Tab-separated table of C-alpha atoms in Angstrom:
chain	number	residue	atom	x	y	z
A	1	MET	CA	105.373	101.408	74.572
A	2	SER	CA	105.232	104.282	77.088
A	3	THR	CA	106.395	104.032	80.678
A	4	PRO	CA	105.671	104.959	83.424
A	5	SER	CA	101.854	104.426	82.184
A	6	PRO	CA	100.236	108.229	83.372
A	7	ILE	CA	97.969	109.128	86.373
A	8	THR	CA	94.487	110.141	85.790
A	9	PRO	CA	92.739	111.887	88.760
A	10	LEU	CA	89.037	110.746	88.723
A	11	HIS	CA	85.976	112.971	89.814
A	12	HIS	CA	82.762	112.054	91.218
A	13	PRO	CA	80.459	113.609	93.484
A	14	LEU	CA	80.748	110.243	95.772
A	15	PHE	CA	84.517	110.751	96.214
A	16	GLU	CA	83.668	114.230	97.088
A	17	GLN	CA	81.183	113.335	99.821
A	18	ALA	CA	83.311	110.503	101.247
A	19	ASN	CA	86.259	113.036	101.245
A	20	ILE	CA	88.907	110.818	99.327
A	21	SER	CA	90.746	111.682	96.443
A	22	VAL	CA	90.935	109.016	93.271
A	23	CYS	CA	93.399	108.456	90.754
A	24	ILE	CA	93.696	105.849	88.259
A	25	LYS	CA	96.956	104.365	86.798
A	26	ARG	CA	96.541	104.157	83.247
A	27	ASP	CA	98.279	100.853	82.345
A	28	ASP	CA	96.026	100.419	79.773
A	29	GLN	CA	97.988	103.424	77.730
A	30	ILE	CA	101.549	101.790	77.984
A	31	HIS	CA	100.692	100.442	74.324
A	32	PRO	CA	98.018	100.035	71.858
A	33	ILE	CA	97.927	96.350	71.443
A	34	ILE	CA	100.034	94.795	74.699
A	35	SER	CA	98.614	96.949	77.254
A	36	GLY	CA	98.250	96.724	80.733
A	37	ASN	CA	99.184	93.772	83.214
A	38	LYS	CA	99.802	91.782	80.119
A	39	TRP	CA	102.886	94.040	78.820
A	40	ARG	CA	103.991	94.093	82.439
A	41	LYS	CA	103.802	90.369	82.828
A	42	LEU	CA	105.350	89.505	79.219
A	43	LYS	CA	108.032	91.822	79.303
A	44	GLY	CA	109.812	89.505	81.803
A	45	ASN	CA	109.266	86.510	79.885
A	46	VAL	CA	109.872	87.712	76.419
A	47	GLU	CA	113.445	89.045	78.234
A	48	LEU	CA	113.934	85.572	79.413
A	49	ALA	CA	113.383	83.679	76.413
A	50	LEU	CA	115.731	86.004	74.519
A	51	GLN	CA	118.456	85.603	77.252
A	52	GLN	CA	117.994	81.780	76.869
A	53	GLY	CA	118.362	81.903	73.160
A	54	LYS	CA	114.726	80.347	72.769
A	55	LYS	CA	113.167	80.659	69.521
A	56	GLY	CA	109.620	81.240	70.540
A	57	ILE	CA	107.092	81.186	73.700
A	58	VAL	CA	104.439	78.347	74.414
A	59	SER	CA	101.489	79.424	76.673
A	60	PHE	CA	98.019	78.383	77.414
A	61	GLY	CA	94.712	80.476	77.268
A	62	GLY	CA	90.759	80.349	76.221
A	63	ALA	CA	89.752	81.621	72.736
A	64	TYR	CA	89.253	84.956	73.772
A	65	SER	CA	92.473	85.206	76.098
A	66	ASN	CA	94.006	88.627	76.598
A	67	HIS	CA	97.174	86.726	77.484
A	68	ILE	CA	97.181	84.953	74.195
A	69	HIS	CA	96.308	88.090	72.413
A	70	ALA	CA	99.029	90.048	73.674
A	71	LEU	CA	101.792	87.176	73.747
A	72	SER	CA	101.056	86.732	69.956
A	73	TYR	CA	102.103	90.436	69.394
A	74	ALA	CA	105.108	90.674	71.780
A	75	CYS	CA	106.649	87.553	70.045
A	76	LYS	CA	106.376	88.990	66.917
A	77	ILE	CA	108.175	92.467	67.332
A	78	ASN	CA	110.617	90.563	69.396
A	79	GLY	CA	111.532	88.213	66.431
A	80	LEU	CA	110.012	85.211	68.275
A	81	SER	CA	107.775	82.707	67.229
A	82	SER	CA	104.673	81.917	69.513
A	83	VAL	CA	102.539	78.756	69.948
A	84	GLY	CA	98.797	78.930	71.725
A	85	ILE	CA	97.468	75.872	73.604
A	86	ILE	CA	93.801	77.093	73.040
A	87	ARG	CA	90.658	75.572	75.122
A	88	GLY	CA	88.011	75.207	72.561
A	89	GLU	CA	87.370	74.235	68.859
A	90	GLN	CA	88.979	75.182	65.930
A	91	HIS	CA	86.069	77.449	64.630
A	92	PHE	CA	87.047	79.858	67.163
A	93	GLN	CA	90.299	80.562	65.226
A	94	GLU	CA	88.120	83.007	63.116
A	95	ASN	CA	87.131	85.010	66.284
A	96	ALA	CA	88.182	88.453	66.981
A	97	THR	CA	90.998	87.534	69.064
A	98	LEU	CA	92.309	84.660	67.550
A	99	SER	CA	92.213	85.834	64.358
A	100	GLN	CA	94.526	88.692	64.941
A	101	ALA	CA	96.753	86.602	66.984
A	102	LYS	CA	96.947	84.147	64.203
A	103	SER	CA	97.698	87.266	61.604
A	104	TRP	CA	100.723	87.970	63.839
A	105	GLY	CA	102.038	84.513	63.314
A	106	MET	CA	101.120	82.584	66.469
A	107	ASN	CA	100.411	78.801	65.995
A	108	LEU	CA	97.117	77.947	67.465
A	109	GLN	CA	96.953	74.592	69.148
A	110	PHE	CA	93.272	73.544	69.851
A	111	VAL	CA	92.688	70.938	72.982
A	112	ASP	CA	89.241	69.994	74.609
A	113	ARG	CA	88.749	70.824	78.164
A	114	ALA	CA	89.715	67.220	79.768
A	115	THR	CA	93.144	68.229	78.061
A	116	TYR	CA	93.251	71.523	78.858
A	117	LYS	CA	92.896	70.959	82.724
A	118	LEU	CA	96.463	69.209	82.406
A	119	ARG	CA	97.909	72.583	81.848
A	120	HIS	CA	99.796	72.545	85.391
A	121	ASP	CA	100.447	68.704	85.121
A	122	GLU	CA	104.327	67.819	85.331
A	123	ALA	CA	104.050	64.848	82.641
A	124	PHE	CA	101.683	67.074	80.179
A	125	LEU	CA	104.361	69.756	80.216
A	126	ILE	CA	107.039	67.492	79.639
A	127	GLN	CA	105.269	66.305	76.537
A	128	VAL	CA	104.922	70.040	75.600
A	129	ARG	CA	108.653	70.604	76.174
A	130	ASP	CA	109.346	67.683	73.889
A	131	ASN	CA	107.059	69.355	71.186
A	132	TYR	CA	108.549	72.698	71.447
A	133	PRO	CA	112.392	71.839	72.670
A	134	ASP	CA	113.385	75.309	71.853
A	135	HIS	CA	110.605	77.340	73.397
A	136	LEU	CA	109.924	79.268	76.596
A	137	ILE	CA	106.762	77.321	78.341
A	138	VAL	CA	104.575	80.051	80.044
A	139	PRO	CA	101.786	79.528	82.342
A	140	GLU	CA	98.414	80.544	81.589
A	141	GLY	CA	97.848	84.211	82.245
A	142	GLY	CA	101.472	84.666	82.157
A	143	THR	CA	102.037	84.385	86.120
A	144	ASN	CA	105.336	83.455	87.080
A	145	ASP	CA	108.575	84.841	88.693
A	146	ALA	CA	109.297	86.836	85.599
A	147	ALA	CA	105.896	88.758	85.604
A	148	LEU	CA	106.301	89.571	89.024
A	149	THR	CA	109.092	91.831	88.936
A	150	GLY	CA	107.478	93.141	85.628
A	151	VAL	CA	104.334	93.976	87.495
A	152	GLY	CA	106.136	95.126	90.440
A	153	GLU	CA	107.462	97.839	88.619
A	154	VAL	CA	104.220	99.959	88.977
A	155	MET	CA	104.986	100.516	92.505
A	156	ASP	CA	108.224	101.671	91.688
A	157	GLU	CA	106.750	104.258	88.973
A	158	LEU	CA	103.996	105.266	91.514
A	159	GLU	CA	106.301	105.961	94.048
A	160	THR	CA	107.984	109.011	91.997
A	161	GLN	CA	104.587	109.861	90.433
A	162	LEU	CA	102.241	110.677	93.710
A	163	GLU	CA	101.555	110.177	97.283
A	164	PHE	CA	99.093	107.360	98.079
A	165	ASP	CA	97.572	105.073	100.869
A	166	THR	CA	96.025	102.674	99.077
A	167	ILE	CA	95.909	100.796	95.808
A	168	ILE	CA	93.279	98.442	94.163
A	169	THR	CA	93.507	96.135	91.329
A	170	PRO	CA	91.126	93.282	89.797
A	171	VAL	CA	92.311	89.773	90.749
A	172	GLY	CA	92.388	86.886	88.336
A	173	SER	CA	95.109	84.511	88.520
A	174	ALA	CA	96.745	86.476	91.324
A	175	GLY	CA	99.866	87.330	89.562
A	176	THR	CA	99.180	91.049	89.526
A	177	ILE	CA	98.217	91.705	93.176
A	178	ALA	CA	101.253	89.171	94.275
A	179	GLY	CA	103.677	91.423	91.985
A	180	LEU	CA	102.430	94.593	93.985
A	181	ILE	CA	102.827	93.113	97.224
A	182	LYS	CA	106.352	91.756	96.550
A	183	SER	CA	107.415	95.333	95.337
A	184	ASP	CA	105.757	97.361	97.893
A	185	LYS	CA	107.183	95.797	100.913
A	186	ASN	CA	104.530	96.945	103.349
A	187	LYS	CA	104.479	100.455	102.436
A	188	HIS	CA	100.825	100.769	101.204
A	189	ASN	CA	97.470	99.079	101.641
A	190	ILE	CA	96.908	96.745	98.718
A	191	VAL	CA	93.271	95.615	97.775
A	192	GLY	CA	92.299	92.974	95.492
A	193	ILE	CA	88.912	92.355	93.978
A	194	SER	CA	88.359	88.948	92.668
A	195	VAL	CA	86.817	88.631	89.618
A	196	LEU	CA	85.745	84.882	89.727
A	197	LYS	CA	83.154	83.375	91.940
A	198	GLY	CA	84.263	81.190	94.998
A	199	ALA	CA	87.948	82.079	94.592
A	200	GLN	CA	88.851	81.681	98.245
A	201	TYR	CA	92.024	79.900	97.013
A	202	LEU	CA	93.725	83.142	95.858
A	203	GLU	CA	95.111	84.057	99.468
A	204	ASP	CA	97.178	80.973	99.142
A	205	GLU	CA	98.151	81.327	95.775
A	206	VAL	CA	99.270	85.145	96.632
A	207	LYS	CA	101.647	83.839	99.275
A	208	LYS	CA	102.997	80.930	97.417
A	209	LEU	CA	103.806	83.650	94.236
A	210	ILE	CA	105.105	85.634	96.807
A	211	GLN	CA	107.008	83.027	99.193
A	212	ASP	CA	105.408	84.211	102.017
A	213	ASP	CA	105.223	81.227	104.300
A	214	THR	CA	105.060	83.346	107.665
A	215	ASN	CA	102.874	86.270	107.044
A	216	GLN	CA	105.236	88.913	107.168
A	217	THR	CA	103.340	91.008	104.500
A	218	THR	CA	99.866	92.269	106.138
A	219	ASN	CA	99.120	94.865	104.184
A	220	TRP	CA	97.048	93.182	101.957
A	221	GLU	CA	93.429	91.650	101.146
A	222	ILE	CA	91.206	90.434	98.571
A	223	LEU	CA	87.549	90.850	98.439
A	224	HIS	CA	85.565	88.133	97.210
A	225	ASP	CA	81.612	89.724	97.198
A	226	PHE	CA	82.042	91.715	93.821
A	227	HIS	CA	82.379	89.004	91.089
A	228	LEU	CA	78.669	89.892	89.981
A	229	GLY	CA	77.845	86.411	89.323
A	230	GLY	CA	81.287	84.969	88.218
A	231	TYR	CA	84.178	85.397	85.638
A	232	ALA	CA	82.748	87.392	82.491
A	233	LYS	CA	79.288	87.537	83.903
A	234	PHE	CA	77.474	90.664	84.811
A	235	SER	CA	73.741	91.791	84.380
A	236	THR	CA	72.457	94.362	82.332
A	237	ARG	CA	72.019	96.774	84.935
A	238	ASP	CA	75.998	96.125	85.748
A	239	ILE	CA	76.640	96.951	81.998
A	240	GLN	CA	74.296	100.213	82.148
A	241	HIS	CA	76.097	101.413	85.412
A	242	LEU	CA	79.446	100.866	83.890
A	243	ALA	CA	78.863	102.619	80.812
A	244	GLN	CA	77.353	105.626	82.741
A	245	LEU	CA	80.756	105.685	84.718
A	246	ASN	CA	83.011	105.333	81.844
A	247	LYS	CA	81.017	108.687	80.202
A	248	GLN	CA	81.472	110.209	83.861
A	249	LEU	CA	84.778	109.204	84.541
A	250	GLY	CA	86.066	109.695	81.000
A	251	VAL	CA	87.846	106.610	81.021
A	252	MET	CA	87.005	103.121	79.316
A	253	PHE	CA	86.740	99.990	81.588
A	254	GLU	CA	86.076	96.777	80.154
A	255	PRO	CA	83.400	94.708	82.031
A	256	ILE	CA	85.615	91.514	83.152
A	257	TYR	CA	88.421	92.832	85.218
A	258	SER	CA	89.081	96.772	85.586
A	259	GLY	CA	84.850	97.125	84.869
A	260	LYS	CA	84.381	94.949	87.816
A	261	MET	CA	87.150	96.910	90.301
A	262	LEU	CA	85.486	100.502	89.447
A	263	LEU	CA	81.783	99.022	90.250
A	264	ALA	CA	83.235	97.340	93.351
A	265	PHE	CA	85.244	100.522	94.480
A	266	ILE	CA	82.033	102.435	93.942
A	267	SER	CA	80.160	100.211	96.295
A	268	LEU	CA	83.030	100.403	99.012
A	269	VAL	CA	82.861	104.227	98.887
A	270	GLU	CA	79.116	104.045	99.163
A	271	GLN	CA	79.620	101.641	101.999
A	272	GLY	CA	81.962	103.834	103.901
A	273	TYR	CA	84.987	101.607	103.607
A	274	PHE	CA	87.689	104.275	103.291
A	275	SER	CA	88.821	107.022	105.597
A	276	SER	CA	88.228	110.624	105.360
A	277	GLY	CA	91.171	111.859	103.293
A	278	GLU	CA	92.388	108.635	102.191
A	279	ARG	CA	94.473	108.716	98.585
A	280	VAL	CA	93.587	106.082	96.584
A	281	VAL	CA	94.556	104.721	93.434
A	282	LEU	CA	92.693	102.278	90.817
A	283	LEU	CA	94.847	100.181	88.761
A	284	HIS	CA	93.771	99.743	85.202
A	285	THR	CA	94.997	96.455	83.764
A	286	GLY	CA	93.992	96.725	80.485
A	287	GLY	CA	92.363	93.876	78.395
A	288	LEU	CA	89.911	96.370	76.488
A	289	GLN	CA	90.541	94.347	73.420
A	290	GLY	CA	88.083	91.448	75.124
A	291	ILE	CA	85.299	93.788	74.113
A	292	ASN	CA	85.244	93.048	70.731
A	293	GLY	CA	85.058	89.492	71.269
A	294	MET	CA	82.071	90.140	73.895
A	295	LEU	CA	80.293	92.101	71.341
A	296	GLU	CA	80.820	89.483	68.736
A	297	ARG	CA	79.239	87.143	70.839
A	298	ASN	CA	76.289	89.170	72.016
A	299	ILE	CA	77.347	88.868	75.564
A	300	LEU	CA	77.650	92.298	75.738
A	301	PRO	CA	74.895	94.015	73.264
A	302	SER	CA	75.915	96.741	71.598
A	303	SER	CA	72.348	98.514	72.597
A	304	GLN	CA	73.993	98.642	75.898
A	305	TRP	CA	77.828	99.132	75.150
A	306	PRO	CA	77.696	101.848	72.544
A	307	TRP	CA	81.803	102.032	72.064
A	308	GLN	CA	83.284	99.239	69.741
A	309	LEU	CA	87.087	98.755	69.594
A	310	VAL	CA	89.064	98.300	66.246
A	311	GLN	CA	92.573	97.213	66.570
């Protein structure tokens, strides 16, 4: 594992025309398997499980979950068992994500969609605790107080690496942007790009996570117009544009999270969103393993995406 994660300057004619400087915080390079915000979120949760003398961690995710993939490996290298409660059918255990999780020792428990919807229900969680009394329960995506502390370290690292005005991050469960906001204490502009359609509830989720009932943090916003159709959805044109940018910038962005952030950022630059002289940091939140699953399902045709990951 390598922190602080490195900073890479990005160069593009659009950035020069807008007179902005752009860098990317390469959290995808923290660890070859537990990369990006998953490493940040799991660090505190693994430490908590060990401090409490737990034998393992139970969590939740879909059949191609970055969180489940990272959790299984994090538990393996820390001597913990892992249980994944997975939305989907048994045959998914052979896919690119879950086959690796299983090889790292994760106990996969498949549930139907109706049962999976109960993952926040207290009665259901009590049942999970009864089934795994010696395990720590971590929410889907890994977002909790322990996770926010880990994500907040991004801002601590950036303080020692460069001066900047604005940081931009993709937003799914709101845990990453909440951790950045809580740690930043109104020093920089923080912009989130929602990868979900119709997710205006995310602002309230952020406030709940950072316990900001009186709107003391005013330096952040979540933009909702760049989801490209919804979670894990994108057009052929979007993929072609992202593939072209990956080559131009020399950094690989996956299409679901950081890639949507990058495409949104390019649109914002074209719209004149940033002030002349503004110094912008993009946060790469990892998740590159998900490309394998998208290629496997032909959601991302190999003819449009010339790279395949092998881990």
